[in-house]
Amino acid sequence: MEFSKVSSKKNNHKVTVYALSTCVWCKLTKQFLNENEISYEFVDVDLLDEEDKQKVRQTITSKGGSLTYPTTIIDNKVVITGFRKDKLKEALEI
Amino acid sequence: MTALEQVRKRAEADAKTYGYYLTPQPDLLQGFLEGLKINEDRYGYPLCPCRLASGKFEYDRDIICPCDYRDPDVAQYGACYCRLYVNKEVYESKNLPEVPERRPLEKQARAYGIEAPKQAPPQGTQEKPPVPAPATTQAEKAKPEVKKKLWYCKQCGYVVFREDPPYICPICKAKREMFAEIESKVEFNG
């Protein structure tokens, strides 16, 4: 599965966004990270094949997330469900 | 191809029928309508742009917009899960509430062909993961069937042929508890 990588100034956290290409809140999450110059990787789950979708579900549920989008995973441990500026700011220390 | 204007008119008409409003933020509204249009072109039905489709109509039935969860979500939170449909108060205040996913985990699990996690559905953000939920692949084997039944609203008589009765009667707004199954029996003789 290929993640799209967005490079920016701030690299001190590993940020992965599981998104849907049709979802407004997913777009806003990416936009928020862009505006705050955070480097991140993302994947639009609805555009993946079945096998990769399954891998995404396993990754999200194994970290205790629910199968909703966007799901942002920070440093492989903090799981943020939905577009939550407050939670993102706290986890990313911005 | 579905025209975006058609999607907009349908949403506006539906909001009007139910006494709802479309989201007060024009850029968000445009995004929701575009998402619905893409999904309609892709799957043949306007699947919720904020949820992942299985691509199988019967499994996706409950999340075709307006989804089964819209009415109880607007009643409880003032907006649907996407926040495309909102009530008057939210429309006027322009403050969109957080709306957790109401869709039962069993329905998600069935749609995606995975084992239903046993824990309670997480509400909103989770910072500390609890015991990891199993996500065993059971993809193609033992897919449960969708069994449709006839349900009627005891208050107004509205009849619906669906797996589950609606959360709220679309005609008289009675709650789900007011629905009862119509037992039908077909006999074949000769």
PDB file of C-alpha atoms in Angstrom:
ATOM      1  CA  MET A   1       0.000   0.000   0.000  1.00  0.00           C
ATOM      2  CA  GLU A   2       1.397   3.377  -0.971  1.00  0.00           C
ATOM      3  CA  PHE A   3       1.124   6.343   1.301  1.00  0.00           C
ATOM      4  CA  SER A   4       1.318   9.821  -0.156  1.00  0.00           C
ATOM      5  CA  LYS A   5       3.944  11.754   1.703  1.00  0.00           C
ATOM      6  CA  VAL A   6       3.720  15.456   2.372  1.00  0.00           C
ATOM      7  CA  SER A   7       6.968  17.037   3.481  1.00  0.00           C
ATOM      8  CA  SER A   8       7.020  20.213   5.472  1.00  0.00           C
ATOM      9  CA  LYS A   9       9.062  22.050   8.074  1.00  0.00           C
ATOM     10  CA  LYS A  10       8.002  20.127  11.171  1.00  0.00           C
ATOM     11  CA  ASN A  11       9.116  16.506  11.294  1.00  0.00           C
ATOM     12  CA  ASN A  12       9.220  15.764  15.018  1.00  0.00           C
ATOM     13  CA  HIS A  13       6.186  13.463  14.934  1.00  0.00           C
ATOM     14  CA  LYS A  14       5.221  10.603  12.674  1.00  0.00           C
ATOM     15  CA  VAL A  15       1.738  11.511  11.463  1.00  0.00           C
ATOM     16  CA  THR A  16      -0.419   9.155   9.418  1.00  0.00           C
ATOM     17  CA  VAL A  17      -3.862  10.155   8.183  1.00  0.00           C
ATOM     18  CA  TYR A  18      -6.343   7.518   7.025  1.00  0.00           C
ATOM     19  CA  ALA A  19      -8.778   9.447   4.885  1.00  0.00           C
ATOM     20  CA  LEU A  20     -11.552   9.123   2.317  1.00  0.00           C
ATOM     21  CA  SER A  21     -11.248  10.984  -0.965  1.00  0.00           C
ATOM     22  CA  THR A  22     -14.895  12.089  -0.728  1.00  0.00           C
ATOM     23  CA  CYS A  23     -14.787  13.279   2.857  1.00  0.00           C
ATOM     24  CA  VAL A  24     -14.735  16.970   3.690  1.00  0.00           C
ATOM     25  CA  TRP A  25     -13.433  16.457   7.239  1.00  0.00           C
ATOM     26  CA  CYS A  26     -10.544  14.391   5.891  1.00  0.00           C
ATOM     27  CA  LYS A  27      -9.651  17.233   3.529  1.00  0.00           C
ATOM     28  CA  LEU A  28      -9.797  19.707   6.387  1.00  0.00           C
ATOM     29  CA  THR A  29      -7.470  17.502   8.450  1.00  0.00           C
ATOM     30  CA  LYS A  30      -4.911  17.498   5.637  1.00  0.00           C
ATOM     31  CA  GLN A  31      -5.370  21.226   5.167  1.00  0.00           C
ATOM     32  CA  PHE A  32      -4.829  21.815   8.877  1.00  0.00           C
ATOM     33  CA  LEU A  33      -1.568  19.857   8.791  1.00  0.00           C
ATOM     34  CA  ASN A  34      -0.463  21.744   5.671  1.00  0.00           C
ATOM     35  CA  GLU A  35      -1.218  25.104   7.244  1.00  0.00           C
ATOM     36  CA  ASN A  36       0.735  24.175  10.342  1.00  0.00           C
ATOM     37  CA  GLU A  37       3.666  22.946   8.280  1.00  0.00           C
ATOM     38  CA  ILE A  38       3.527  19.412   9.674  1.00  0.00           C
ATOM     39  CA  SER A  39       5.009  16.578   7.641  1.00  0.00           C
ATOM     40  CA  TYR A  40       2.634  13.650   7.295  1.00  0.00           C
ATOM     41  CA  GLU A  41       1.640  10.715   5.194  1.00  0.00           C
ATOM     42  CA  PHE A  42      -1.885   9.859   4.127  1.00  0.00           C
ATOM     43  CA  VAL A  43      -3.882   7.321   2.232  1.00  0.00           C
ATOM     44  CA  ASP A  44      -7.379   7.641   0.748  1.00  0.00           C
ATOM     45  CA  VAL A  45      -8.863   4.358   1.900  1.00  0.00           C
ATOM     46  CA  ASP A  46     -11.832   4.367  -0.500  1.00  0.00           C
ATOM     47  CA  LEU A  47      -9.423   4.262  -3.446  1.00  0.00           C
ATOM     48  CA  LEU A  48      -7.527   1.196  -2.191  1.00  0.00           C
ATOM     49  CA  ASP A  49      -8.137  -2.375  -3.286  1.00  0.00           C
ATOM     50  CA  GLU A  50      -9.860  -4.798  -0.891  1.00  0.00           C
ATOM     51  CA  GLU A  51      -6.646  -6.283   0.428  1.00  0.00           C
ATOM     52  CA  ASP A  52      -5.213  -2.900   1.380  1.00  0.00           C
ATOM     53  CA  LYS A  53      -8.531  -1.765   2.875  1.00  0.00           C
ATOM     54  CA  GLN A  54      -8.346  -4.811   5.113  1.00  0.00           C
ATOM     55  CA  LYS A  55      -4.791  -3.909   6.175  1.00  0.00           C
ATOM     56  CA  VAL A  56      -5.929  -0.384   7.054  1.00  0.00           C
ATOM     57  CA  ARG A  57      -8.773  -1.749   9.188  1.00  0.00           C
ATOM     58  CA  GLN A  58      -6.390  -4.035  11.022  1.00  0.00           C
ATOM     59  CA  THR A  59      -3.962  -1.182  11.652  1.00  0.00           C
ATOM     60  CA  ILE A  60      -6.667   1.166  12.937  1.00  0.00           C
ATOM     61  CA  THR A  61      -8.422  -1.385  15.151  1.00  0.00           C
ATOM     62  CA  SER A  62      -5.127  -2.732  16.518  1.00  0.00           C
ATOM     63  CA  LYS A  63      -4.436   0.749  17.864  1.00  0.00           C
ATOM     64  CA  GLY A  64      -7.873   0.995  19.410  1.00  0.00           C
ATOM     65  CA  GLY A  65      -9.355   3.308  16.786  1.00  0.00           C
ATOM     66  CA  SER A  66     -12.822   2.961  15.343  1.00  0.00           C
ATOM     67  CA  LEU A  67     -13.357   2.421  11.643  1.00  0.00           C
ATOM     68  CA  THR A  68     -14.265   5.992  10.897  1.00  0.00           C
ATOM     69  CA  TYR A  69     -12.482   8.576   8.807  1.00  0.00           C
ATOM     70  CA  PRO A  70     -10.394  10.603   9.148  1.00  0.00           C
ATOM     71  CA  THR A  71      -8.359   8.659  11.655  1.00  0.00           C
ATOM     72  CA  THR A  72      -5.033  10.267  12.460  1.00  0.00           C
ATOM     73  CA  ILE A  73      -2.346   8.217  14.163  1.00  0.00           C
ATOM     74  CA  ILE A  74       0.512  10.118  15.743  1.00  0.00           C
ATOM     75  CA  ASP A  75       3.776   8.416  16.663  1.00  0.00           C
ATOM     76  CA  ASN A  76       2.058   5.053  16.348  1.00  0.00           C
ATOM     77  CA  LYS A  77       0.172   5.515  19.590  1.00  0.00           C
ATOM     78  CA  VAL A  78      -2.170   8.492  19.727  1.00  0.00           C
ATOM     79  CA  VAL A  79      -5.333   7.834  17.742  1.00  0.00           C
ATOM     80  CA  ILE A  80      -7.507  10.810  16.827  1.00  0.00           C
ATOM     81  CA  THR A  81     -10.922  10.070  15.396  1.00  0.00           C
ATOM     82  CA  GLY A  82     -12.437  12.780  13.218  1.00  0.00           C
ATOM     83  CA  PHE A  83     -11.161  16.271  12.473  1.00  0.00           C
ATOM     84  CA  ARG A  84     -10.369  17.524  15.957  1.00  0.00           C
ATOM     85  CA  LYS A  85      -8.185  20.610  15.896  1.00  0.00           C
ATOM     86  CA  ASP A  86      -7.867  20.629  19.684  1.00  0.00           C
ATOM     87  CA  LYS A  87      -6.673  17.029  19.843  1.00  0.00           C
ATOM     88  CA  LEU A  88      -4.313  17.493  16.901  1.00  0.00           C
ATOM     89  CA  LYS A  89      -2.812  20.616  18.444  1.00  0.00           C
ATOM     90  CA  GLU A  90      -2.299  18.877  21.755  1.00  0.00           C
ATOM     91  CA  ALA A  91      -0.714  15.777  20.270  1.00  0.00           C
ATOM     92  CA  LEU A  92       1.470  17.748  17.857  1.00  0.00           C
ATOM     93  CA  GLU A  93       2.387  20.363  20.444  1.00  0.00           C
ATOM     94  CA  ILE A  94       1.397  23.305  18.263  1.00  0.00           C
TER      95      ILE A  94
ATOM     96  CA  MET B   1     -23.192  11.208 -14.579  1.00  0.00           C
ATOM     97  CA  THR B   2     -25.109  12.892 -11.857  1.00  0.00           C
ATOM     98  CA  ALA B   3     -25.218  16.654 -12.051  1.00  0.00           C
ATOM     99  CA  LEU B   4     -24.051  18.470  -8.950  1.00  0.00           C
ATOM    100  CA  GLU B   5     -27.047  20.766  -9.187  1.00  0.00           C
ATOM    101  CA  GLN B   6     -29.302  17.731  -9.077  1.00  0.00           C
ATOM    102  CA  VAL B   7     -27.603  16.507  -5.886  1.00  0.00           C
ATOM    103  CA  ARG B   8     -28.002  19.955  -4.352  1.00  0.00           C
ATOM    104  CA  LYS B   9     -31.685  20.218  -5.256  1.00  0.00           C
ATOM    105  CA  ARG B  10     -32.385  16.762  -3.870  1.00  0.00           C
ATOM    106  CA  ALA B  11     -30.670  17.609  -0.575  1.00  0.00           C
ATOM    107  CA  GLU B  12     -32.484  20.945  -0.352  1.00  0.00           C
ATOM    108  CA  ALA B  13     -35.842  19.323  -1.023  1.00  0.00           C
ATOM    109  CA  ASP B  14     -35.177  16.617   1.536  1.00  0.00           C
ATOM    110  CA  ALA B  15     -34.109  19.135   4.178  1.00  0.00           C
ATOM    111  CA  LYS B  16     -37.284  21.122   3.541  1.00  0.00           C
ATOM    112  CA  THR B  17     -39.512  18.054   3.800  1.00  0.00           C
ATOM    113  CA  TYR B  18     -38.064  17.111   7.174  1.00  0.00           C
ATOM    114  CA  GLY B  19     -37.737  20.624   8.576  1.00  0.00           C
ATOM    115  CA  TYR B  20     -33.944  20.527   8.512  1.00  0.00           C
ATOM    116  CA  TYR B  21     -31.370  22.894   7.029  1.00  0.00           C
ATOM    117  CA  LEU B  22     -28.269  22.213   4.991  1.00  0.00           C
ATOM    118  CA  THR B  23     -24.983  23.042   6.653  1.00  0.00           C
ATOM    119  CA  PRO B  24     -24.556  26.821   7.014  1.00  0.00           C
ATOM    120  CA  GLN B  25     -20.969  26.883   5.715  1.00  0.00           C
ATOM    121  CA  PRO B  26     -20.949  27.150   1.895  1.00  0.00           C
ATOM    122  CA  ASP B  27     -17.512  25.538   1.365  1.00  0.00           C
ATOM    123  CA  LEU B  28     -18.422  22.559   3.530  1.00  0.00           C
ATOM    124  CA  LEU B  29     -21.761  22.216   1.753  1.00  0.00           C
ATOM    125  CA  GLN B  30     -20.058  22.237  -1.619  1.00  0.00           C
ATOM    126  CA  GLY B  31     -17.656  19.521  -0.402  1.00  0.00           C
ATOM    127  CA  PHE B  32     -20.475  17.283   0.873  1.00  0.00           C
ATOM    128  CA  LEU B  33     -22.424  17.611  -2.369  1.00  0.00           C
ATOM    129  CA  GLU B  34     -19.344  16.857  -4.471  1.00  0.00           C
ATOM    130  CA  GLY B  35     -18.609  13.801  -2.308  1.00  0.00           C
ATOM    131  CA  LEU B  36     -22.179  12.570  -2.764  1.00  0.00           C
ATOM    132  CA  LYS B  37     -21.940  13.074  -6.498  1.00  0.00           C
ATOM    133  CA  ILE B  38     -18.650  11.139  -6.728  1.00  0.00           C
ATOM    134  CA  ASN B  39     -20.138   8.275  -4.717  1.00  0.00           C
ATOM    135  CA  GLU B  40     -23.290   8.189  -6.822  1.00  0.00           C
ATOM    136  CA  ASP B  41     -21.208   8.003  -9.988  1.00  0.00           C
ATOM    137  CA  ARG B  42     -18.930   5.405  -8.426  1.00  0.00           C
ATOM    138  CA  TYR B  43     -21.405   3.063  -6.720  1.00  0.00           C
ATOM    139  CA  GLY B  44     -24.708   3.941  -8.340  1.00  0.00           C
ATOM    140  CA  TYR B  45     -26.132   5.324  -5.094  1.00  0.00           C
ATOM    141  CA  PRO B  46     -25.368   8.488  -3.097  1.00  0.00           C
ATOM    142  CA  LEU B  47     -23.410   6.888  -0.299  1.00  0.00           C
ATOM    143  CA  CYS B  48     -22.499   9.056   2.692  1.00  0.00           C
ATOM    144  CA  PRO B  49     -19.311  10.912   1.682  1.00  0.00           C
ATOM    145  CA  CYS B  50     -17.950  10.584   5.215  1.00  0.00           C
ATOM    146  CA  ARG B  51     -18.151   6.793   5.392  1.00  0.00           C
ATOM    147  CA  LEU B  52     -16.464   3.915   3.629  1.00  0.00           C
ATOM    148  CA  ALA B  53     -18.644   1.959   1.210  1.00  0.00           C
ATOM    149  CA  SER B  54     -18.580  -1.798   0.843  1.00  0.00           C
ATOM    150  CA  GLY B  55     -19.842  -1.299  -2.695  1.00  0.00           C
ATOM    151  CA  LYS B  56     -22.613  -3.826  -2.023  1.00  0.00           C
ATOM    152  CA  PHE B  57     -25.986  -2.137  -1.984  1.00  0.00           C
ATOM    153  CA  GLU B  58     -27.592  -4.338   0.680  1.00  0.00           C
ATOM    154  CA  TYR B  59     -24.714  -3.801   3.117  1.00  0.00           C
ATOM    155  CA  ASP B  60     -24.505  -0.088   2.365  1.00  0.00           C
ATOM    156  CA  ARG B  61     -28.261   0.507   2.506  1.00  0.00           C
ATOM    157  CA  ASP B  62     -28.181   2.140   5.951  1.00  0.00           C
ATOM    158  CA  ILE B  63     -25.503   4.691   4.951  1.00  0.00           C
ATOM    159  CA  ILE B  64     -27.038   5.918   1.716  1.00  0.00           C
ATOM    160  CA  CYS B  65     -27.763   9.614   2.172  1.00  0.00           C
ATOM    161  CA  PRO B  66     -29.997  10.517   3.916  1.00  0.00           C
ATOM    162  CA  CYS B  67     -28.741   7.687   6.108  1.00  0.00           C
ATOM    163  CA  ASP B  68     -30.727   5.718   8.681  1.00  0.00           C
ATOM    164  CA  TYR B  69     -28.911   7.594  11.443  1.00  0.00           C
ATOM    165  CA  ARG B  70     -29.667  11.123  10.310  1.00  0.00           C
ATOM    166  CA  ASP B  71     -32.955  11.611  12.120  1.00  0.00           C
ATOM    167  CA  PRO B  72     -31.818  10.341  15.540  1.00  0.00           C
ATOM    168  CA  ASP B  73     -28.535  12.246  15.154  1.00  0.00           C
ATOM    169  CA  VAL B  74     -30.249  15.528  14.307  1.00  0.00           C
ATOM    170  CA  ALA B  75     -32.643  14.949  17.222  1.00  0.00           C
ATOM    171  CA  GLN B  76     -29.789  14.270  19.663  1.00  0.00           C
ATOM    172  CA  TYR B  77     -26.911  16.429  18.415  1.00  0.00           C
ATOM    173  CA  GLY B  78     -28.553  18.947  16.074  1.00  0.00           C
ATOM    174  CA  ALA B  79     -26.743  17.571  13.031  1.00  0.00           C
ATOM    175  CA  CYS B  80     -26.174  14.361  11.107  1.00  0.00           C
ATOM    176  CA  TYR B  81     -22.865  12.487  11.235  1.00  0.00           C
ATOM    177  CA  CYS B  82     -21.440  14.435   8.259  1.00  0.00           C
ATOM    178  CA  ARG B  83     -23.116  17.644   9.392  1.00  0.00           C
ATOM    179  CA  LEU B  84     -24.698  18.081   5.994  1.00  0.00           C
ATOM    180  CA  TYR B  85     -28.154  18.173   7.616  1.00  0.00           C
ATOM    181  CA  VAL B  86     -28.569  20.368  10.676  1.00  0.00           C
ATOM    182  CA  ASN B  87     -31.452  21.706  12.732  1.00  0.00           C
ATOM    183  CA  LYS B  88     -32.494  25.344  12.891  1.00  0.00           C
ATOM    184  CA  GLU B  89     -30.527  26.085  16.038  1.00  0.00           C
ATOM    185  CA  VAL B  90     -27.243  24.806  14.597  1.00  0.00           C
ATOM    186  CA  TYR B  91     -27.965  26.521  11.281  1.00  0.00           C
ATOM    187  CA  GLU B  92     -28.429  29.869  12.956  1.00  0.00           C
ATOM    188  CA  SER B  93     -25.527  29.564  15.396  1.00  0.00           C
ATOM    189  CA  LYS B  94     -23.184  28.172  12.709  1.00  0.00           C
ATOM    190  CA  ASN B  95     -21.550  26.097  15.445  1.00  0.00           C
ATOM    191  CA  LEU B  96     -21.337  22.566  14.137  1.00  0.00           C
ATOM    192  CA  PRO B  97     -21.449  19.944  16.896  1.00  0.00           C
ATOM    193  CA  GLU B  98     -19.300  16.817  17.140  1.00  0.00           C
ATOM    194  CA  VAL B  99     -21.409  13.846  16.103  1.00  0.00           C
ATOM    195  CA  PRO B 100     -20.119  10.363  16.959  1.00  0.00           C
ATOM    196  CA  GLU B 101     -20.716   7.411  14.636  1.00  0.00           C
ATOM    197  CA  ARG B 102     -24.066   5.818  15.439  1.00  0.00           C
ATOM    198  CA  ARG B 103     -23.812   3.024  12.887  1.00  0.00           C
ATOM    199  CA  PRO B 104     -23.611  -0.228  14.880  1.00  0.00           C
ATOM    200  CA  LEU B 105     -20.278  -2.035  14.744  1.00  0.00           C
ATOM    201  CA  GLU B 106     -22.030  -5.207  13.616  1.00  0.00           C
ATOM    202  CA  LYS B 107     -23.200  -3.454  10.461  1.00  0.00           C
ATOM    203  CA  GLN B 108     -19.729  -2.150   9.727  1.00  0.00           C
ATOM    204  CA  ALA B 109     -18.228  -5.560  10.376  1.00  0.00           C
ATOM    205  CA  ARG B 110     -20.729  -7.241   8.096  1.00  0.00           C
ATOM    206  CA  ALA B 111     -20.225  -4.703   5.329  1.00  0.00           C
ATOM    207  CA  TYR B 112     -16.467  -5.057   5.439  1.00  0.00           C
ATOM    208  CA  GLY B 113     -16.392  -8.805   6.061  1.00  0.00           C
ATOM    209  CA  ILE B 114     -14.603  -8.620   9.384  1.00  0.00           C
ATOM    210  CA  GLU B 115     -15.301  -9.918  12.859  1.00  0.00           C
ATOM    211  CA  ALA B 116     -17.264  -7.488  15.003  1.00  0.00           C
ATOM    212  CA  PRO B 117     -15.076  -6.010  17.734  1.00  0.00           C
ATOM    213  CA  LYS B 118     -16.381  -7.020  21.144  1.00  0.00           C
ATOM    214  CA  GLN B 119     -15.685  -3.777  22.970  1.00  0.00           C
ATOM    215  CA  ALA B 120     -18.156  -0.916  23.236  1.00  0.00           C
ATOM    216  CA  PRO B 121     -17.974   1.548  20.344  1.00  0.00           C
ATOM    217  CA  PRO B 122     -15.484   4.287  21.097  1.00  0.00           C
ATOM    218  CA  GLN B 123     -17.021   7.700  21.486  1.00  0.00           C
ATOM    219  CA  GLY B 124     -15.129  10.532  19.898  1.00  0.00           C
ATOM    220  CA  THR B 125     -11.400  10.783  20.321  1.00  0.00           C
ATOM    221  CA  GLN B 126      -9.389   8.099  21.968  1.00  0.00           C
ATOM    222  CA  GLU B 127      -5.988   8.904  23.264  1.00  0.00           C
ATOM    223  CA  LYS B 128      -5.095   5.701  25.010  1.00  0.00           C
ATOM    224  CA  PRO B 129      -5.945   2.595  23.035  1.00  0.00           C
ATOM    225  CA  PRO B 130      -7.756  -0.034  25.068  1.00  0.00           C
ATOM    226  CA  VAL B 131      -7.231  -3.732  24.467  1.00  0.00           C
ATOM    227  CA  PRO B 132      -6.690  -4.016  20.719  1.00  0.00           C
ATOM    228  CA  ALA B 133      -9.811  -5.128  18.946  1.00  0.00           C
ATOM    229  CA  PRO B 134      -9.531  -8.233  16.837  1.00  0.00           C
ATOM    230  CA  ALA B 135      -9.734  -7.653  13.119  1.00  0.00           C
ATOM    231  CA  THR B 136      -9.648 -11.183  11.910  1.00  0.00           C
ATOM    232  CA  THR B 137     -10.043 -11.564   8.228  1.00  0.00           C
ATOM    233  CA  GLN B 138     -13.145 -13.508   7.462  1.00  0.00           C
ATOM    234  CA  ALA B 139     -13.525 -11.749   4.193  1.00  0.00           C
ATOM    235  CA  GLU B 140     -15.278 -14.083   1.862  1.00  0.00           C
ATOM    236  CA  LYS B 141     -16.535 -16.830   4.123  1.00  0.00           C
ATOM    237  CA  ALA B 142     -19.789 -16.962   6.044  1.00  0.00           C
ATOM    238  CA  LYS B 143     -21.130 -13.581   5.043  1.00  0.00           C
ATOM    239  CA  PRO B 144     -24.387 -13.086   6.866  1.00  0.00           C
ATOM    240  CA  GLU B 145     -27.360 -12.352   4.714  1.00  0.00           C
ATOM    241  CA  VAL B 146     -29.516  -9.295   4.962  1.00  0.00           C
ATOM    242  CA  LYS B 147     -32.977 -10.488   5.949  1.00  0.00           C
ATOM    243  CA  LYS B 148     -35.628  -7.965   5.067  1.00  0.00           C
ATOM    244  CA  LYS B 149     -38.922  -7.873   6.881  1.00  0.00           C
ATOM    245  CA  LEU B 150     -42.121  -5.881   6.704  1.00  0.00           C
ATOM    246  CA  TRP B 151     -42.515  -3.380   9.510  1.00  0.00           C
ATOM    247  CA  TYR B 152     -45.434  -1.074  10.250  1.00  0.00           C
ATOM    248  CA  CYS B 153     -45.747   1.991  12.389  1.00  0.00           C
ATOM    249  CA  LYS B 154     -48.418   1.346  14.984  1.00  0.00           C
ATOM    250  CA  GLN B 155     -49.065   5.083  15.212  1.00  0.00           C
ATOM    251  CA  CYS B 156     -49.668   6.020  11.562  1.00  0.00           C
ATOM    252  CA  GLY B 157     -49.621   2.785   9.594  1.00  0.00           C
ATOM    253  CA  TYR B 158     -46.507   3.518   7.533  1.00  0.00           C
ATOM    254  CA  VAL B 159     -45.122   0.274   6.143  1.00  0.00           C
ATOM    255  CA  VAL B 160     -41.479  -0.367   5.299  1.00  0.00           C
ATOM    256  CA  PHE B 161     -39.696  -3.425   3.879  1.00  0.00           C
ATOM    257  CA  ARG B 162     -36.258  -3.271   5.440  1.00  0.00           C
ATOM    258  CA  GLU B 163     -33.930  -5.239   7.645  1.00  0.00           C
ATOM    259  CA  ASP B 164     -34.637  -3.020  10.641  1.00  0.00           C
ATOM    260  CA  PRO B 165     -37.423  -0.535  11.326  1.00  0.00           C
ATOM    261  CA  PRO B 166     -36.397   3.141  11.080  1.00  0.00           C
ATOM    262  CA  TYR B 167     -35.179   4.903  14.225  1.00  0.00           C
ATOM    263  CA  ILE B 168     -37.890   7.493  13.698  1.00  0.00           C
ATOM    264  CA  CYS B 169     -41.005   7.087  11.534  1.00  0.00           C
ATOM    265  CA  PRO B 170     -40.506   9.367   8.505  1.00  0.00           C
ATOM    266  CA  ILE B 171     -44.231  10.088   8.391  1.00  0.00           C
ATOM    267  CA  CYS B 172     -45.380  10.689  11.962  1.00  0.00           C
ATOM    268  CA  LYS B 173     -42.011  10.859  13.807  1.00  0.00           C
ATOM    269  CA  ALA B 174     -42.921   8.005  16.151  1.00  0.00           C
ATOM    270  CA  LYS B 175     -39.924   6.296  17.732  1.00  0.00           C
ATOM    271  CA  ARG B 176     -38.587   2.906  16.652  1.00  0.00           C
ATOM    272  CA  GLU B 177     -40.404   1.214  19.556  1.00  0.00           C
ATOM    273  CA  MET B 178     -43.700   2.013  17.801  1.00  0.00           C
ATOM    274  CA  PHE B 179     -42.814  -0.289  14.902  1.00  0.00           C
ATOM    275  CA  ALA B 180     -43.946  -3.881  14.811  1.00  0.00           C
ATOM    276  CA  GLU B 181     -43.198  -6.636  12.377  1.00  0.00           C
ATOM    277  CA  ILE B 182     -45.886  -7.766   9.999  1.00  0.00           C
ATOM    278  CA  GLU B 183     -45.837 -11.528  10.075  1.00  0.00           C
ATOM    279  CA  SER B 184     -46.592 -12.832   6.625  1.00  0.00           C
ATOM    280  CA  LYS B 185     -46.960 -16.429   5.636  1.00  0.00           C
ATOM    281  CA  VAL B 186     -46.933 -17.691   2.106  1.00  0.00           C
ATOM    282  CA  GLU B 187     -48.293 -21.134   1.473  1.00  0.00           C
ATOM    283  CA  PHE B 188     -47.738 -23.065  -1.669  1.00  0.00           C
ATOM    284  CA  ASN B 189     -50.348 -25.644  -2.463  1.00  0.00           C
ATOM    285  CA  GLY B 190     -50.580 -28.139  -5.250  1.00  0.00           C
TER     286      GLY B 190
END
